[in-house]
Short mmCIF file of N, CA and C and ligand atoms in Angstrom, two decimals:
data_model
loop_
_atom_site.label_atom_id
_atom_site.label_comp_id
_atom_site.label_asym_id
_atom_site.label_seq_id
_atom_site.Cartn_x
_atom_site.Cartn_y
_atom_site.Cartn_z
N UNK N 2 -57.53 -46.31 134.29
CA UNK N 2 -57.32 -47.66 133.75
C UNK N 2 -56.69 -48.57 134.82
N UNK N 3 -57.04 -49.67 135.23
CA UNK N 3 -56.31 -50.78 135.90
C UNK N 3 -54.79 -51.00 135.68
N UNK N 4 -54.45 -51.44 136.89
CA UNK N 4 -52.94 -51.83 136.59
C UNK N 4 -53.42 -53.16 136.19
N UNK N 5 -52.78 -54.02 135.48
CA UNK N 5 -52.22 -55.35 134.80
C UNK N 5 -50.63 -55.67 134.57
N UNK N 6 -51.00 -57.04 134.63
CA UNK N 6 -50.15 -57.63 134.48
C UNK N 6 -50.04 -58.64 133.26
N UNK N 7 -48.94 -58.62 132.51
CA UNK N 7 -49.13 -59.51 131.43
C UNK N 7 -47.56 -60.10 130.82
N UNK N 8 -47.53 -61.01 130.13
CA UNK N 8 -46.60 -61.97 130.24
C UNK N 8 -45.80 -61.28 128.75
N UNK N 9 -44.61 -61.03 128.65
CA UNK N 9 -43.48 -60.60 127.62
C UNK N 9 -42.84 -61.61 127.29
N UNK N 10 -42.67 -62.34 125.76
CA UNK N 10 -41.14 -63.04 125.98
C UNK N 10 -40.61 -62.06 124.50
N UNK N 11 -38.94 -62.39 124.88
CA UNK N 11 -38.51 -61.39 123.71
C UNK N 11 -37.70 -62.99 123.32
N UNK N 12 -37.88 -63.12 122.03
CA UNK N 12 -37.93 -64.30 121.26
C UNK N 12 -36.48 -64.75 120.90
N UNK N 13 -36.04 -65.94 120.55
CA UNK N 13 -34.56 -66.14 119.79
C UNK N 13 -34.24 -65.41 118.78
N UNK N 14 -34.60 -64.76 117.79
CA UNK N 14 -34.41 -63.94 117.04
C UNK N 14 -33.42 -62.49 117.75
N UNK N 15 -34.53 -62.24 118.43
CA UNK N 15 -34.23 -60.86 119.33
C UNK N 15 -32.95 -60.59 120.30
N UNK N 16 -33.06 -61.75 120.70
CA UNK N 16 -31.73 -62.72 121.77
C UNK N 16 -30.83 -62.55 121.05
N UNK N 17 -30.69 -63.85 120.35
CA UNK N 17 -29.73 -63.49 119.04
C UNK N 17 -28.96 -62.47 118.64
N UNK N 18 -30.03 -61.44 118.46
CA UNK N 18 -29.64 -60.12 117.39
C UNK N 18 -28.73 -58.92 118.57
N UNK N 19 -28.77 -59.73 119.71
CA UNK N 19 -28.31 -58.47 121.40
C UNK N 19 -29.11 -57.17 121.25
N UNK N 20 -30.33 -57.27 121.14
CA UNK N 20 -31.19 -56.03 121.39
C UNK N 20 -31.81 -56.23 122.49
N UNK N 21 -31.56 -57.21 123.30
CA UNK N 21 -32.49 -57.08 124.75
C UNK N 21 -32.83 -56.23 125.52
N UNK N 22 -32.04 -55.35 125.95
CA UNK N 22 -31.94 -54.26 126.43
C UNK N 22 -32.87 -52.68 125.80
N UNK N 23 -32.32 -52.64 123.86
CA UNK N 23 -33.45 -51.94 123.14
C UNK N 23 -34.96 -51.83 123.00
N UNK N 24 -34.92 -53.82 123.48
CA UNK N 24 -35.98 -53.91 124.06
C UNK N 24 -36.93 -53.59 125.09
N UNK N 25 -36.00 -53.85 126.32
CA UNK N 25 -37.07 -53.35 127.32
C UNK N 25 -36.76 -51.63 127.94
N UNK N 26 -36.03 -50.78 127.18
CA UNK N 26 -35.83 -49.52 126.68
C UNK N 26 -37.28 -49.37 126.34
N UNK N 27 -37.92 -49.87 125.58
CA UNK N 27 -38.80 -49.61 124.91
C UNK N 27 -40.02 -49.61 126.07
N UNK N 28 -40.35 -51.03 127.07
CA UNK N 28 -41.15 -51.42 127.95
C UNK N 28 -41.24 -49.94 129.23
N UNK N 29 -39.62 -49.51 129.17
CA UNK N 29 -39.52 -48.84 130.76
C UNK N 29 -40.25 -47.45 130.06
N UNK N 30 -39.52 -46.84 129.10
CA UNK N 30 -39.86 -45.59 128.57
C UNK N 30 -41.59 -45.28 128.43
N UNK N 31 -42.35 -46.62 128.37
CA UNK N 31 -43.90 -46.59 127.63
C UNK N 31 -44.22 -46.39 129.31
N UNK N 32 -43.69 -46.90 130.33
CA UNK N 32 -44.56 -47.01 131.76
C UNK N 32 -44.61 -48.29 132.24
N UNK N 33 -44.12 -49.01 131.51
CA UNK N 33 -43.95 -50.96 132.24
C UNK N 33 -42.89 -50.97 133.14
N UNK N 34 -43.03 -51.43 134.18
CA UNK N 34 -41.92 -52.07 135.13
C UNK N 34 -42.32 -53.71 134.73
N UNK N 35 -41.24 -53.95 134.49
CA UNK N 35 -40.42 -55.49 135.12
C UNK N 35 -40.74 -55.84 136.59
N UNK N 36 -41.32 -56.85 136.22
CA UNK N 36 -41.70 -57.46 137.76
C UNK N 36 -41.00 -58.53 138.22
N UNK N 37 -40.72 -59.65 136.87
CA UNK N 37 -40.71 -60.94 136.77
C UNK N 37 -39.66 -61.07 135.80
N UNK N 38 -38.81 -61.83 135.69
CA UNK N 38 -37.63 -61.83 134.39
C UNK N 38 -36.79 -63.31 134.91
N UNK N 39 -36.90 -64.03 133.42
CA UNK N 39 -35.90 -65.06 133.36
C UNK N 39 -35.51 -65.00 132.28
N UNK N 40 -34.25 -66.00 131.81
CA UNK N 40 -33.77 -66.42 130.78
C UNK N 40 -33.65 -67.95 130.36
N UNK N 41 -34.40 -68.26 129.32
CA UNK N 41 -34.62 -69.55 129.61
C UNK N 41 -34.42 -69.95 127.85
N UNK N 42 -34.22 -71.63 127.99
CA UNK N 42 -33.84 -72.51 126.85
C UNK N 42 -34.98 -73.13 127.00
N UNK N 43 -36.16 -73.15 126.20
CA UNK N 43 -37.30 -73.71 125.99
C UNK N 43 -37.38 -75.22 125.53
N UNK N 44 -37.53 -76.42 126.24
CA UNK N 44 -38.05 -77.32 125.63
C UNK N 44 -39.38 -77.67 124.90
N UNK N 45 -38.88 -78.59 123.76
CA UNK N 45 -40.23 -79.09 123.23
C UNK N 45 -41.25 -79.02 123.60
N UNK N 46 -41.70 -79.49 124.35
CA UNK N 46 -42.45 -79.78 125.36
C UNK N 46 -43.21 -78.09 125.98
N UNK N 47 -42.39 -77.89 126.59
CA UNK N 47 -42.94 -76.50 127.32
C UNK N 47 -43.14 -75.11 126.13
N UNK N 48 -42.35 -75.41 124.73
CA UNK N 48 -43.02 -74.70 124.08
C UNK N 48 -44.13 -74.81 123.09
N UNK N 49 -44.60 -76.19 122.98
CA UNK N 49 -46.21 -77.06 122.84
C UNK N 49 -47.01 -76.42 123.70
N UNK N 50 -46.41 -76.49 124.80
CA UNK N 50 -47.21 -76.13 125.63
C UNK N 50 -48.01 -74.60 125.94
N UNK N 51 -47.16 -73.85 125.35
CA UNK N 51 -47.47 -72.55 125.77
C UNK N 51 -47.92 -72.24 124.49
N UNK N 52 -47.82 -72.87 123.21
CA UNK N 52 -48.53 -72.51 121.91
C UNK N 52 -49.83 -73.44 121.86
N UNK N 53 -49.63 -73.87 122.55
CA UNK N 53 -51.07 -75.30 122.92
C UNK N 53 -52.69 -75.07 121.46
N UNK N 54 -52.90 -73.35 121.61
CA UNK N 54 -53.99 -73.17 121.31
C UNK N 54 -53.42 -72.52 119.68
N UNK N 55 -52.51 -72.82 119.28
CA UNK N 55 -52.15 -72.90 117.74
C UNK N 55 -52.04 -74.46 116.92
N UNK N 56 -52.39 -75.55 118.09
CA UNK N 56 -51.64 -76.97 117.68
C UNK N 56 -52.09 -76.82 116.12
N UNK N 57 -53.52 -76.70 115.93
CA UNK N 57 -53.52 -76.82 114.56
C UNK N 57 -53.25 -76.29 113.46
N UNK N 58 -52.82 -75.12 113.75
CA UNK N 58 -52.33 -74.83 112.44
C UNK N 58 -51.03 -75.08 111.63
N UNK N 59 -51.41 -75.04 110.24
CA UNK N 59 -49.93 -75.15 109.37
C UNK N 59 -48.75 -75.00 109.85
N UNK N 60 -48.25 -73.76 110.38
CA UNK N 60 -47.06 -73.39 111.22
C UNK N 60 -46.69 -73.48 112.83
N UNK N 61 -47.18 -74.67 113.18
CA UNK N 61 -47.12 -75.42 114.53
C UNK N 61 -45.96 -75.60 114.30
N UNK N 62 -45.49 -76.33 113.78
CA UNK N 62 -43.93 -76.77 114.04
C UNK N 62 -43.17 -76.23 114.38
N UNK N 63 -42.89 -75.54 112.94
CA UNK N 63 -42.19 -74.46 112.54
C UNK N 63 -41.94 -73.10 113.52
N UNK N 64 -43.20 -73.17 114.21
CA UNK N 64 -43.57 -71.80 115.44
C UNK N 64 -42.14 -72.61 116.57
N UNK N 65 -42.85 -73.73 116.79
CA UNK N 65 -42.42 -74.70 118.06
C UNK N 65 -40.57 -74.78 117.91
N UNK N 66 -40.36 -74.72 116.49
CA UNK N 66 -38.80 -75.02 116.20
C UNK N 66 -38.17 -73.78 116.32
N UNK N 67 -38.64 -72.71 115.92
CA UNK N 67 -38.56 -71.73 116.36
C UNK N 67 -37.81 -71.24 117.78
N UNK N 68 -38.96 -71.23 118.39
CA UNK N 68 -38.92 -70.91 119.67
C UNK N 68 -38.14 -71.65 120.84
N UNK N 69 -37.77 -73.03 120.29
CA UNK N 69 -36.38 -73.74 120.86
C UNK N 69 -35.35 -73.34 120.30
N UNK N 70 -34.92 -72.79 119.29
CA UNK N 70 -33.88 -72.70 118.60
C UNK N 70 -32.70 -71.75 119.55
N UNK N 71 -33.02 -71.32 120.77
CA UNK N 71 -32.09 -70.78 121.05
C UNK N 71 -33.04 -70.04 122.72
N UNK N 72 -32.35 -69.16 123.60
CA UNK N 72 -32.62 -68.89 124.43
C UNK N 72 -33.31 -67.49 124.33
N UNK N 73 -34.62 -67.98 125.02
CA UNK N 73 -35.43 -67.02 125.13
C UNK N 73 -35.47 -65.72 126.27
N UNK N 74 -36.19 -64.44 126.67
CA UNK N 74 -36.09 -63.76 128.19
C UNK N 74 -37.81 -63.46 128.38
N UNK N 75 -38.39 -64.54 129.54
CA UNK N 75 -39.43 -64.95 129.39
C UNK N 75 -39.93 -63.45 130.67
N UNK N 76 -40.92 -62.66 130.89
CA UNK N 76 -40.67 -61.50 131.59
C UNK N 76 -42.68 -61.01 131.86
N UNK N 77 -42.25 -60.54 133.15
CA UNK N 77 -43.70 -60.26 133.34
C UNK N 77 -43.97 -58.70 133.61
N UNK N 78 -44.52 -57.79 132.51
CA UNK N 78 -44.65 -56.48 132.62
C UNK N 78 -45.67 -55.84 133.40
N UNK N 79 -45.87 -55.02 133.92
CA UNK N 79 -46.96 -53.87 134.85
C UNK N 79 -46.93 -52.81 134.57
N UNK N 80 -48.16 -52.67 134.25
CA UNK N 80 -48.59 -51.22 134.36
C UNK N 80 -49.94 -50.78 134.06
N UNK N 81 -50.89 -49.79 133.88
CA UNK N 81 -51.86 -48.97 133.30
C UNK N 81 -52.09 -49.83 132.56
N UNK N 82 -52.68 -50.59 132.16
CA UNK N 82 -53.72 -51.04 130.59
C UNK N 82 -52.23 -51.71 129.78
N UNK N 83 -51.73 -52.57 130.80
CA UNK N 83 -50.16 -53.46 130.53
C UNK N 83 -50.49 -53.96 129.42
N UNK N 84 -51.46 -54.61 129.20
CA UNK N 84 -52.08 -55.75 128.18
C UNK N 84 -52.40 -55.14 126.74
N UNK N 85 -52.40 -53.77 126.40
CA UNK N 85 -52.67 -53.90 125.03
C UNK N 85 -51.35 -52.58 125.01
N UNK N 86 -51.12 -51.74 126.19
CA UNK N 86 -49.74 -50.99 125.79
C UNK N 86 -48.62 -52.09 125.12
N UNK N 87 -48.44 -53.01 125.59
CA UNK N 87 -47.47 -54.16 124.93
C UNK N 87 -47.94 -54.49 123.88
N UNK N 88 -48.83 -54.66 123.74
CA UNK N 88 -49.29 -55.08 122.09
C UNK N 88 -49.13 -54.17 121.19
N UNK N 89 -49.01 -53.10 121.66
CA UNK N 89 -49.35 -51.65 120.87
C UNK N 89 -48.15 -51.56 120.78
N UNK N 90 -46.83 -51.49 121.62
CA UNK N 90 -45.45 -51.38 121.71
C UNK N 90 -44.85 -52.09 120.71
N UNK N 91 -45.37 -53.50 120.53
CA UNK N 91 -44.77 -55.05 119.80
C UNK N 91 -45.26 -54.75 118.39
N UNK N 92 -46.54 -53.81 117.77
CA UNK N 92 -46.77 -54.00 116.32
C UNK N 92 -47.10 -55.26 116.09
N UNK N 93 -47.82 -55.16 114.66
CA UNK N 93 -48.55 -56.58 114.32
C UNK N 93 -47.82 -57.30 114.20
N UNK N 94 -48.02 -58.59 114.40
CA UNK N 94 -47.24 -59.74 114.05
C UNK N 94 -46.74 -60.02 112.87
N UNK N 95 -46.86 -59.60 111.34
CA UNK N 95 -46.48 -60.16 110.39
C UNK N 95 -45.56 -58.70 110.65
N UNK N 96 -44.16 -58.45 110.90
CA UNK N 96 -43.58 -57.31 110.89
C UNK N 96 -43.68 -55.91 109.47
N UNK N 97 -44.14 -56.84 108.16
CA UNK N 97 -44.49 -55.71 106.95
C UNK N 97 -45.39 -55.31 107.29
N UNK N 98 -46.54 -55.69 108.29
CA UNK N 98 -47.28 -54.67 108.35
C UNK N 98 -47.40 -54.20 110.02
N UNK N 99 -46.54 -54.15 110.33
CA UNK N 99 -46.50 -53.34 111.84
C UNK N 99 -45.71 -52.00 111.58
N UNK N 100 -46.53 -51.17 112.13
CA UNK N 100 -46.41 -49.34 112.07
C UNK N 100 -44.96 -49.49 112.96
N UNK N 101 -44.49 -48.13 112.08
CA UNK N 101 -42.96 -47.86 112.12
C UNK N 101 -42.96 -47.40 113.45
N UNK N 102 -41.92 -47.35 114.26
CA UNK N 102 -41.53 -47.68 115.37
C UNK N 102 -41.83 -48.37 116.63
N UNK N 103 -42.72 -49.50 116.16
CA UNK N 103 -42.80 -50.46 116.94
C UNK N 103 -41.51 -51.71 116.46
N UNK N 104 -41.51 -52.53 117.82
CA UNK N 104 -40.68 -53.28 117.98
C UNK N 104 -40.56 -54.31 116.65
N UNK N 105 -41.94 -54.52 116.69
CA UNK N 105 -41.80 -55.67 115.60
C UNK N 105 -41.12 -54.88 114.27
N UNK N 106 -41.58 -53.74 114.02
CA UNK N 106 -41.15 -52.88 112.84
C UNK N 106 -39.82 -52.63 113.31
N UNK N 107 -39.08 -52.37 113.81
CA UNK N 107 -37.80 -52.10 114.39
C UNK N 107 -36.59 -53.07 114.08
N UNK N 108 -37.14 -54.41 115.02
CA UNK N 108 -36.52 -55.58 115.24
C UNK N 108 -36.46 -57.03 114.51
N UNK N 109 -37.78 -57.03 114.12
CA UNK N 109 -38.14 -58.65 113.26
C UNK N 109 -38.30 -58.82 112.10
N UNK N 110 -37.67 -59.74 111.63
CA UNK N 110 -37.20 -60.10 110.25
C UNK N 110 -38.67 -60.32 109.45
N UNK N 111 -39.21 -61.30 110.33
CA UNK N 111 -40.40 -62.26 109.46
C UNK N 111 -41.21 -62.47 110.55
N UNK N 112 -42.63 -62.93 109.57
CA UNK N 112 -43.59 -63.24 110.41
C UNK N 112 -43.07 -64.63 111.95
N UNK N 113 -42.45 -64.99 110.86
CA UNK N 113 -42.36 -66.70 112.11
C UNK N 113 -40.95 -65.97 113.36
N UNK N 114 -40.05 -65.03 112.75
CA UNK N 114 -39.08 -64.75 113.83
C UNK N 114 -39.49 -63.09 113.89
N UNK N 115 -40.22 -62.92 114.62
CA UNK N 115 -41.29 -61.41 114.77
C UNK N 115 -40.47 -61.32 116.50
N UNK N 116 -39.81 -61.38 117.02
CA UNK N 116 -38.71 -60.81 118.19
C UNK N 116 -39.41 -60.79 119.49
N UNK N 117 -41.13 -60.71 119.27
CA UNK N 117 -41.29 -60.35 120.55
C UNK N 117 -43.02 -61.18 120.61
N UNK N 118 -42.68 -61.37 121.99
CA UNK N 118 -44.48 -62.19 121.97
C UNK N 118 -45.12 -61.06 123.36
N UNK N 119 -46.30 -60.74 123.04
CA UNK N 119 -47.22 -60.33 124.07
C UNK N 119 -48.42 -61.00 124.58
N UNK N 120 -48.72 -61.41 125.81
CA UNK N 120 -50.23 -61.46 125.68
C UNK N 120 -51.50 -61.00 125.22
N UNK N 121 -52.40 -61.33 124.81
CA UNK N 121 -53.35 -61.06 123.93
C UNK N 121 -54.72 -60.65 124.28
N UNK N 122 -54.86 -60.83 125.66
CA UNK N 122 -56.02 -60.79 126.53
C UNK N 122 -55.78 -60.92 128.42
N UNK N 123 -56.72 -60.64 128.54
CA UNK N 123 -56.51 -61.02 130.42
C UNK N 123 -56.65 -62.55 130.42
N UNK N 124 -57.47 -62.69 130.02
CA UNK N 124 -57.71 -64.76 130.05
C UNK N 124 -56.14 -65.21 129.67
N UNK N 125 -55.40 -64.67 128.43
CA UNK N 125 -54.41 -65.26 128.25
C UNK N 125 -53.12 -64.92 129.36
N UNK N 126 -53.40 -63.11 129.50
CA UNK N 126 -52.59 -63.05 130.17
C UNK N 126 -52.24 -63.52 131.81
N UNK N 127 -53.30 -63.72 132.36
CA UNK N 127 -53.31 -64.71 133.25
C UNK N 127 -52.52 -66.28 133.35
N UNK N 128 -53.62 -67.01 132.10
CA UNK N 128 -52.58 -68.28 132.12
C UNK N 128 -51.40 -68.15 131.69
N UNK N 129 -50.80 -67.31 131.26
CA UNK N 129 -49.25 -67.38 130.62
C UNK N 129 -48.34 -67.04 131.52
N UNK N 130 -48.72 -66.10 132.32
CA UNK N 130 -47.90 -65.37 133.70
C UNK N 130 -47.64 -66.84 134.45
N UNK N 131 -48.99 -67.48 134.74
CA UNK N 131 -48.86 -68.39 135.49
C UNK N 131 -47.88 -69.80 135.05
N UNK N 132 -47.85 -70.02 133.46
CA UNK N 132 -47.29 -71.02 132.57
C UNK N 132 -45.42 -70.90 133.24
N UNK N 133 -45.51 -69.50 133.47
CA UNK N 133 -43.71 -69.36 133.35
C UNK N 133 -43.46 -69.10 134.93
N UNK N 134 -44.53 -68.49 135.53
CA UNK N 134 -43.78 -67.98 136.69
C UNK N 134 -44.66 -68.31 138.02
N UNK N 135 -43.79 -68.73 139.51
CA UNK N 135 -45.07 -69.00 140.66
C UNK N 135 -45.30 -67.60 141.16
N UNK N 136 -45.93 -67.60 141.97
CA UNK N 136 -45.91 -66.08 142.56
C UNK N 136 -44.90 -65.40 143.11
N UNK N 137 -44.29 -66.40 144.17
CA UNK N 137 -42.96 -65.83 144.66
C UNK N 137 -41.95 -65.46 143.43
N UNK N 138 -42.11 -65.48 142.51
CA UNK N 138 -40.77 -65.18 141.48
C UNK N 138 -41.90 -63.84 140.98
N UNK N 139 -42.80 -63.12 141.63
CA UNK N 139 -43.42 -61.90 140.98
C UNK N 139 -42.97 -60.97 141.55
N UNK N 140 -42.34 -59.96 141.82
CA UNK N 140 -42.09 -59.11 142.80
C UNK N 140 -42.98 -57.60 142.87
N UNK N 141 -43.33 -56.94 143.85
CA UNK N 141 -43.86 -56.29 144.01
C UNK N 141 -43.22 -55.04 144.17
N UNK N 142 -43.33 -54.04 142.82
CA UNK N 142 -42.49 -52.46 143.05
C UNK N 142 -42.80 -51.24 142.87
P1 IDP Q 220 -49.07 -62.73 118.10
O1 IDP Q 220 -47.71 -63.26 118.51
O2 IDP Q 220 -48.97 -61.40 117.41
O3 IDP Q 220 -50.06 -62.74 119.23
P2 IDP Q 220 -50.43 -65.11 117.05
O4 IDP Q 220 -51.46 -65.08 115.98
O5 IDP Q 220 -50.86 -65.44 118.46
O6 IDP Q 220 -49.63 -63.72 116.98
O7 IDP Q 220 -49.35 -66.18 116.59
C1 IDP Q 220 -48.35 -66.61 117.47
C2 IDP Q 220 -47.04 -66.66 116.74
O8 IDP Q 220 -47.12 -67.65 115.71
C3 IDP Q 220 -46.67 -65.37 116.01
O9 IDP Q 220 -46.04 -64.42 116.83
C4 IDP Q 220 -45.74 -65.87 114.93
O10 IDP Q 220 -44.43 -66.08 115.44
C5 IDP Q 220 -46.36 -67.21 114.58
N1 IDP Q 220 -47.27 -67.08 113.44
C6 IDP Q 220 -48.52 -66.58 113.42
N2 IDP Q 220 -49.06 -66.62 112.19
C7 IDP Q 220 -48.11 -67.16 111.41
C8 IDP Q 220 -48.08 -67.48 110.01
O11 IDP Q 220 -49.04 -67.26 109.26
N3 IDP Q 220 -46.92 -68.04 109.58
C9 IDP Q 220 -45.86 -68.31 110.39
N4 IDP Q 220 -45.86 -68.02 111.72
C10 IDP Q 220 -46.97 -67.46 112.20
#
């Protein structure tokens, strides 16, 4: 399988709750290295931006209010087939129905504060790596 690269944020909820660490416990143990890692307070704006391809739905806002509400750890994972091991790690998004010991099953309350975002594809995971981070902030290990 290819190495990849794909874009992690562990959400205000998660922040919040001081599981950051449980979190990427979870990333190191599966085979992800950390390449890339910030901590960041999301504006309006930049989190429109990175939900861009949800504008229309019902829970735009609400996603968007969300995800300012507090400080996010925006992070770029590697490894083997990075892109769906994280997805597979994170559980479905509505957390009642994500299989027990995944993160989302672990960590997240509700669908709208679900603790952890993964990329969804190479197309996405591409532009999203690129949304948060230049190259020089990628490190190579
Ligand atoms: P994903 O995060 O599992 O990839 P997406 O469908 O891309 O899920 O949705 C992005 C985010 O939007 C979700 O993680 C969740 O926080 C929020 N979201 C998705 N669907 C709903 C919904 O039906 N109600 C409220 N929030 C939702």
């Amino acid at each position: 399988m290819a190495v990849e690269r794909t874009l992690s944020i562990i959400k205000p909820d998660a922040v919040a709750k001081n599981v950051i660490g449980e979190i990427e416990t979870r990333f190191e143990k599966a085979g992800l290295k950390i390449v890339a890692m910030k901590m960041v307070q999301l504006s309006q704006e930049k989190a429109e931006g990175f939900y861009a391809e949800h504008k229309e739905r019902p829970f735009f806002g609400a996603l968007v209010e969300f995800m300012t509400s507090g400080p996010v750890v925006v992070q770029v994972l590697e490894g083997e087939g990075a892109i769906l091991k994280n997805r597979e790690l994170m559980g479905a998004t509505n957390p009642k129905e994500a299989d027990a010991g995944t993160i989302r099953a672990d960590f997240a309350d509700s669908i709208d504060a679900n603790a952890v975002h993964g990329s969804d594809s190479a197309t996405s995971a591409e532009r999203e790596v690129a949304y948060f981070f230049s190259a020089e902030e990628i490190c190579a290990r």
